[in-house]
Amino acid sequence: MSHAPGVNIDVPLIDLAAQRAQLGDRINTAIERVLAHGQFILGPEVGELETRLSALVGVRHAVSCGSGTDALLLALMAHGIGQGDAVFVPDFSFPAPVEAIVLTGAAPVFVDVDEAHGLLDPASLEAAAQHLSGLRPRGVIAVDLYGHPADYDAIRCVARKWDMVVIADAAQSFGATCGDAWTGSLADVTTTSFYPSKPLGCYGDGGCVFTASDAIAAALRTLRVHGQEAGGRLTRVGLNARLDTLQAAILLEKLALVEVERAARQRIAARYNEALGDIVDAPETAANCRHAWACYTVRSSRRDAIEHALRRSGIATAVHYRTPLHRQPAYRDALVAPGGAPVAERLAGEVLSLPMHPYLDEATQDMVVDHIRTVAGQRASACVASANRMEI
Ligand SMILES: *Cc1c(COP(=O)(O)O)cnc(C)c1O
């Protein structure tokens, strides 16, 4: 399938309408059921969803909450992390993990990521923990970037030496596995997001924390309702961080699509890898892992040229992420691992996420591929143009 580059088409990064069509009337019926019973806060669908999620993921407790960011904050609060504590976090990430750390009063320490997957680098973590002074090392938040689980075995090895809790930010990796284990059971505590564009998304904000610990689960349930215990006593300083019943009802319907959508994403990612592997660095999946493919993200030294060419043709792309977090004004003073984060710096200049969703048809995907190959054919001149732009 070949299309002339420059012809204006409209290819979105993610197509939520196609998924909506797949679900037919089920969403409307679910919403109407909630409107009829009227239990909008912690209604029966919330508990039902938590039961279904914990069974699916294979972990004892699933505690739903208001967003993926709330989930991170609740996880840190449930471990009593705050002033005087240090929590390690990848420098190349969505900002939610670091902002949750700062909001507890703890100090974030940025750690570099690995070359192969852009995931938290256990060696950089170890160096950062070793060089920490004046703060208690309490935890590490690893981020399953793009849907690929971090190396939790190696991270756990390092974390054990300092008795740190391992938190997995699985906002992008719901449905991924390592060996037989789902994300949700790979770390001490796992957080996820139900933001609409995530692998399991609702129609608003939502999140969840997974843990095998009864004590942590009890703390999370208290913290999400202002620190209030069943009898009404306030035993902790908490938040309002509940998942809406309406969103739980929507998620219950969408759960049916998790496996089939993940398989569709896997098929699309394999086609991209096949078609683009010779002209860009295509994403690799570790041998024992199943990728959730929240994003299909390639790397190229000519990222900017490809990005601009696709944009001119009406093909949506995104850069996750353009700036390492320690270079953002809000986190300028935060600690960084010894040696800095050179891999994070490089990736920020090279990554590009292409259209990826379970309903991306082959003709559209081929069109995206054709456009990228055309830009790659203009190698020399585009290289000069992007080098010049960097000088400005
Ligand atoms: C989306 C995302 C979050 C935050 O989720 P919200 O539900 O939007 O608060 C946290 N971490 C990562 C890695 C994310 O991609």
PDB file of N, CA, C and O and ligand atoms in Angstrom, residues 66-72 93-97 99 143-146 169-172 191-198 204-207 321, ligand 1:
ATOM      1  N   GLY A  66      -8.454   7.645  42.894  1.00  0.00           N
ATOM      2  CA  GLY A  66      -8.890   8.685  41.967  1.00  0.00           C
ATOM      3  C   GLY A  66      -8.080   8.851  40.694  1.00  0.00           C
ATOM      4  O   GLY A  66      -8.576   9.366  39.695  1.00  0.00           O
ATOM      5  N   SER A  67      -6.813   8.433  40.715  1.00  0.00           N
ATOM      6  CA  SER A  67      -5.963   8.573  39.527  1.00  0.00           C
ATOM      7  C   SER A  67      -4.679   7.782  39.754  1.00  0.00           C
ATOM      8  O   SER A  67      -4.408   7.334  40.880  1.00  0.00           O
ATOM      9  N   GLY A  68      -3.878   7.687  38.704  1.00  0.00           N
ATOM     10  CA  GLY A  68      -2.572   7.039  38.846  1.00  0.00           C
ATOM     11  C   GLY A  68      -1.652   7.845  39.752  1.00  0.00           C
ATOM     12  O   GLY A  68      -0.795   7.288  40.436  1.00  0.00           O
ATOM     13  N   THR A  69      -1.835   9.156  39.730  1.00  0.00           N
ATOM     14  CA  THR A  69      -1.027  10.023  40.595  1.00  0.00           C
ATOM     15  C   THR A  69      -1.424   9.838  42.056  1.00  0.00           C
ATOM     16  O   THR A  69      -0.569   9.716  42.938  1.00  0.00           O
ATOM     17  N   ASP A  70      -2.743   9.785  42.320  1.00  0.00           N
ATOM     18  CA  ASP A  70      -3.213   9.472  43.678  1.00  0.00           C
ATOM     19  C   ASP A  70      -2.656   8.134  44.141  1.00  0.00           C
ATOM     20  O   ASP A  70      -2.277   7.978  45.306  1.00  0.00           O
ATOM     21  N   ALA A  71      -2.637   7.164  43.232  1.00  0.00           N
ATOM     22  CA  ALA A  71      -2.170   5.819  43.596  1.00  0.00           C
ATOM     23  C   ALA A  71      -0.727   5.881  44.106  1.00  0.00           C
ATOM     24  O   ALA A  71      -0.384   5.253  45.117  1.00  0.00           O
ATOM     25  N   LEU A  72       0.108   6.665  43.412  1.00  0.00           N
ATOM     26  CA  LEU A  72       1.513   6.812  43.831  1.00  0.00           C
ATOM     27  C   LEU A  72       1.617   7.499  45.181  1.00  0.00           C
ATOM     28  O   LEU A  72       2.366   7.072  46.069  1.00  0.00           O
ATOM     29  N   SER A  93      10.859   9.953  32.542  1.00  0.00           N
ATOM     30  CA  SER A  93       9.551   9.442  32.960  1.00  0.00           C
ATOM     31  C   SER A  93       8.501  10.530  32.870  1.00  0.00           C
ATOM     32  O   SER A  93       8.805  11.721  32.813  1.00  0.00           O
ATOM     33  N   PHE A  94       7.243  10.109  32.907  1.00  0.00           N
ATOM     34  CA  PHE A  94       6.132  11.004  33.208  1.00  0.00           C
ATOM     35  C   PHE A  94       6.383  11.576  34.616  1.00  0.00           C
ATOM     36  O   PHE A  94       6.979  10.892  35.451  1.00  0.00           O
ATOM     37  N   PRO A  95       5.923  12.816  34.891  1.00  0.00           N
ATOM     38  CA  PRO A  95       6.313  13.437  36.168  1.00  0.00           C
ATOM     39  C   PRO A  95       5.584  12.931  37.415  1.00  0.00           C
ATOM     40  O   PRO A  95       6.009  13.250  38.530  1.00  0.00           O
ATOM     41  N   ALA A  96       4.541  12.127  37.263  1.00  0.00           N
ATOM     42  CA  ALA A  96       3.734  11.771  38.447  1.00  0.00           C
ATOM     43  C   ALA A  96       4.537  11.129  39.586  1.00  0.00           C
ATOM     44  O   ALA A  96       4.333  11.492  40.748  1.00  0.00           O
ATOM     45  N   PRO A  97       5.448  10.192  39.318  1.00  0.00           N
ATOM     46  CA  PRO A  97       6.174   9.590  40.453  1.00  0.00           C
ATOM     47  C   PRO A  97       6.972  10.619  41.252  1.00  0.00           C
ATOM     48  O   PRO A  97       6.898  10.624  42.481  1.00  0.00           O
ATOM     49  N   GLU A  99       6.524  13.849  41.443  1.00  0.00           N
ATOM     50  CA  GLU A  99       5.696  14.845  42.142  1.00  0.00           C
ATOM     51  C   GLU A  99       5.065  14.230  43.395  1.00  0.00           C
ATOM     52  O   GLU A  99       4.951  14.895  44.428  1.00  0.00           O
ATOM     53  N   VAL A 143       9.420   2.785  36.853  1.00  0.00           N
ATOM     54  CA  VAL A 143       8.339   3.097  35.909  1.00  0.00           C
ATOM     55  C   VAL A 143       8.400   2.114  34.742  1.00  0.00           C
ATOM     56  O   VAL A 143       9.457   1.942  34.130  1.00  0.00           O
ATOM     57  N   ASP A 144       7.291   1.466  34.452  1.00  0.00           N
ATOM     58  CA  ASP A 144       7.233   0.513  33.326  1.00  0.00           C
ATOM     59  C   ASP A 144       6.995   1.292  32.033  1.00  0.00           C
ATOM     60  O   ASP A 144       5.900   1.271  31.448  1.00  0.00           O
ATOM     61  N   LEU A 145       8.054   1.965  31.596  1.00  0.00           N
ATOM     62  CA  LEU A 145       7.952   2.895  30.474  1.00  0.00           C
ATOM     63  C   LEU A 145       7.392   2.219  29.216  1.00  0.00           C
ATOM     64  O   LEU A 145       7.880   1.158  28.820  1.00  0.00           O
ATOM     65  N   TYR A 146       6.433   2.856  28.602  1.00  0.00           N
ATOM     66  CA  TYR A 146       5.775   2.441  27.348  1.00  0.00           C
ATOM     67  C   TYR A 146       4.981   1.133  27.470  1.00  0.00           C
ATOM     68  O   TYR A 146       4.358   0.690  26.512  1.00  0.00           O
ATOM     69  N   ASP A 169       5.446   1.642  39.124  1.00  0.00           N
ATOM     70  CA  ASP A 169       4.461   2.503  38.471  1.00  0.00           C
ATOM     71  C   ASP A 169       4.088   1.823  37.152  1.00  0.00           C
ATOM     72  O   ASP A 169       4.806   1.907  36.158  1.00  0.00           O
ATOM     73  N   ALA A 170       2.951   1.136  37.185  1.00  0.00           N
ATOM     74  CA  ALA A 170       2.492   0.360  36.033  1.00  0.00           C
ATOM     75  C   ALA A 170       1.372   1.082  35.284  1.00  0.00           C
ATOM     76  O   ALA A 170       0.523   0.449  34.654  1.00  0.00           O
ATOM     77  N   ALA A 171       1.407   2.412  35.315  1.00  0.00           N
ATOM     78  CA  ALA A 171       0.359   3.187  34.625  1.00  0.00           C
ATOM     79  C   ALA A 171       0.324   2.850  33.134  1.00  0.00           C
ATOM     80  O   ALA A 171      -0.722   2.878  32.506  1.00  0.00           O
ATOM     81  N   GLN A 172       1.500   2.512  32.585  1.00  0.00           N
ATOM     82  CA  GLN A 172       1.557   2.218  31.146  1.00  0.00           C
ATOM     83  C   GLN A 172       1.605   0.721  30.866  1.00  0.00           C
ATOM     84  O   GLN A 172       1.646   0.316  29.710  1.00  0.00           O
ATOM     85  N   THR A 191       1.279   0.555  41.308  1.00  0.00           N
ATOM     86  CA  THR A 191       0.221   1.531  41.058  1.00  0.00           C
ATOM     87  C   THR A 191      -0.103   1.519  39.565  1.00  0.00           C
ATOM     88  O   THR A 191       0.763   1.241  38.736  1.00  0.00           O
ATOM     89  N   THR A 192      -1.369   1.810  39.251  1.00  0.00           N
ATOM     90  CA  THR A 192      -1.700   1.970  37.844  1.00  0.00           C
ATOM     91  C   THR A 192      -2.699   3.103  37.670  1.00  0.00           C
ATOM     92  O   THR A 192      -3.223   3.639  38.650  1.00  0.00           O
ATOM     93  N   SER A 193      -2.892   3.479  36.401  1.00  0.00           N
ATOM     94  CA  SER A 193      -3.778   4.589  36.063  1.00  0.00           C
ATOM     95  C   SER A 193      -4.843   4.094  35.094  1.00  0.00           C
ATOM     96  O   SER A 193      -4.549   3.274  34.226  1.00  0.00           O
ATOM     97  N   PHE A 194      -6.054   4.624  35.257  1.00  0.00           N
ATOM     98  CA  PHE A 194      -7.119   4.329  34.296  1.00  0.00           C
ATOM     99  C   PHE A 194      -7.444   5.553  33.442  1.00  0.00           C
ATOM    100  O   PHE A 194      -8.548   5.700  32.926  1.00  0.00           O
ATOM    101  N   TYR A 195      -6.489   6.457  33.325  1.00  0.00           N
ATOM    102  CA  TYR A 195      -6.615   7.596  32.398  1.00  0.00           C
ATOM    103  C   TYR A 195      -7.039   7.030  31.033  1.00  0.00           C
ATOM    104  O   TYR A 195      -6.601   5.942  30.653  1.00  0.00           O
ATOM    105  N   PRO A 196      -7.900   7.766  30.295  1.00  0.00           N
ATOM    106  CA  PRO A 196      -8.518   7.161  29.096  1.00  0.00           C
ATOM    107  C   PRO A 196      -7.564   6.496  28.105  1.00  0.00           C
ATOM    108  O   PRO A 196      -7.918   5.471  27.511  1.00  0.00           O
ATOM    109  N   SER A 197      -6.369   7.045  27.919  1.00  0.00           N
ATOM    110  CA  SER A 197      -5.497   6.492  26.880  1.00  0.00           C
ATOM    111  C   SER A 197      -4.567   5.383  27.372  1.00  0.00           C
ATOM    112  O   SER A 197      -3.772   4.861  26.601  1.00  0.00           O
ATOM    113  N   LYS A 198      -4.682   4.990  28.634  1.00  0.00           N
ATOM    114  CA  LYS A 198      -3.804   3.923  29.142  1.00  0.00           C
ATOM    115  C   LYS A 198      -4.345   2.565  28.679  1.00  0.00           C
ATOM    116  O   LYS A 198      -5.478   2.476  28.224  1.00  0.00           O
ATOM    117  N   GLY A 204     -12.499   9.157  32.279  1.00  0.00           N
ATOM    118  CA  GLY A 204     -12.186  10.246  33.200  1.00  0.00           C
ATOM    119  C   GLY A 204     -10.921   9.836  33.912  1.00  0.00           C
ATOM    120  O   GLY A 204     -10.085   9.141  33.334  1.00  0.00           O
ATOM    121  N   ASP A 205     -10.785  10.234  35.162  1.00  0.00           N
ATOM    122  CA  ASP A 205      -9.607   9.846  35.932  1.00  0.00           C
ATOM    123  C   ASP A 205      -9.913   8.634  36.812  1.00  0.00           C
ATOM    124  O   ASP A 205     -11.032   8.488  37.318  1.00  0.00           O
ATOM    125  N   GLY A 206      -8.904   7.821  37.006  1.00  0.00           N
ATOM    126  CA  GLY A 206      -9.042   6.664  37.891  1.00  0.00           C
ATOM    127  C   GLY A 206      -7.692   6.015  38.081  1.00  0.00           C
ATOM    128  O   GLY A 206      -6.768   6.236  37.294  1.00  0.00           O
ATOM    129  N   GLY A 207      -7.564   5.224  39.148  1.00  0.00           N
ATOM    130  CA  GLY A 207      -6.304   4.536  39.388  1.00  0.00           C
ATOM    131  C   GLY A 207      -6.501   3.386  40.352  1.00  0.00           C
ATOM    132  O   GLY A 207      -7.618   3.153  40.853  1.00  0.00           O
ATOM    133  N   TYR A 321       9.855  11.146  26.526  1.00  0.00           N
ATOM    134  CA  TYR A 321       9.595  12.499  26.987  1.00  0.00           C
ATOM    135  C   TYR A 321      10.701  13.372  26.428  1.00  0.00           C
ATOM    136  O   TYR A 321      11.817  12.907  26.250  1.00  0.00           O
TER     137      TYR A 321
HETATM  138  C1  LIG B   1      -0.254   8.435  33.163  1.00  0.00           C
HETATM  139  C2  LIG B   1       0.819   8.136  34.100  1.00  0.00           C
HETATM  140  C3  LIG B   1       0.701   8.401  35.483  1.00  0.00           C
HETATM  141  C4  LIG B   1      -0.409   9.223  36.081  1.00  0.00           C
HETATM  142  O1  LIG B   1      -1.664   8.755  35.896  1.00  0.00           O
HETATM  143  P1  LIG B   1      -2.921   9.730  36.128  1.00  0.00           P
HETATM  144  O2  LIG B   1      -4.044   8.746  36.225  1.00  0.00           O
HETATM  145  O3  LIG B   1      -3.010  10.598  34.931  1.00  0.00           O
HETATM  146  O4  LIG B   1      -2.704  10.476  37.371  1.00  0.00           O
HETATM  147  C5  LIG B   1       1.719   8.031  36.327  1.00  0.00           C
HETATM  148  N1  LIG B   1       2.811   7.427  35.857  1.00  0.00           N
HETATM  149  C6  LIG B   1       2.982   7.156  34.551  1.00  0.00           C
HETATM  150  C7  LIG B   1       4.227   6.475  34.119  1.00  0.00           C
HETATM  151  C8  LIG B   1       2.002   7.515  33.624  1.00  0.00           C
HETATM  152  O5  LIG B   1       2.180   7.236  32.338  1.00  0.00           O
END
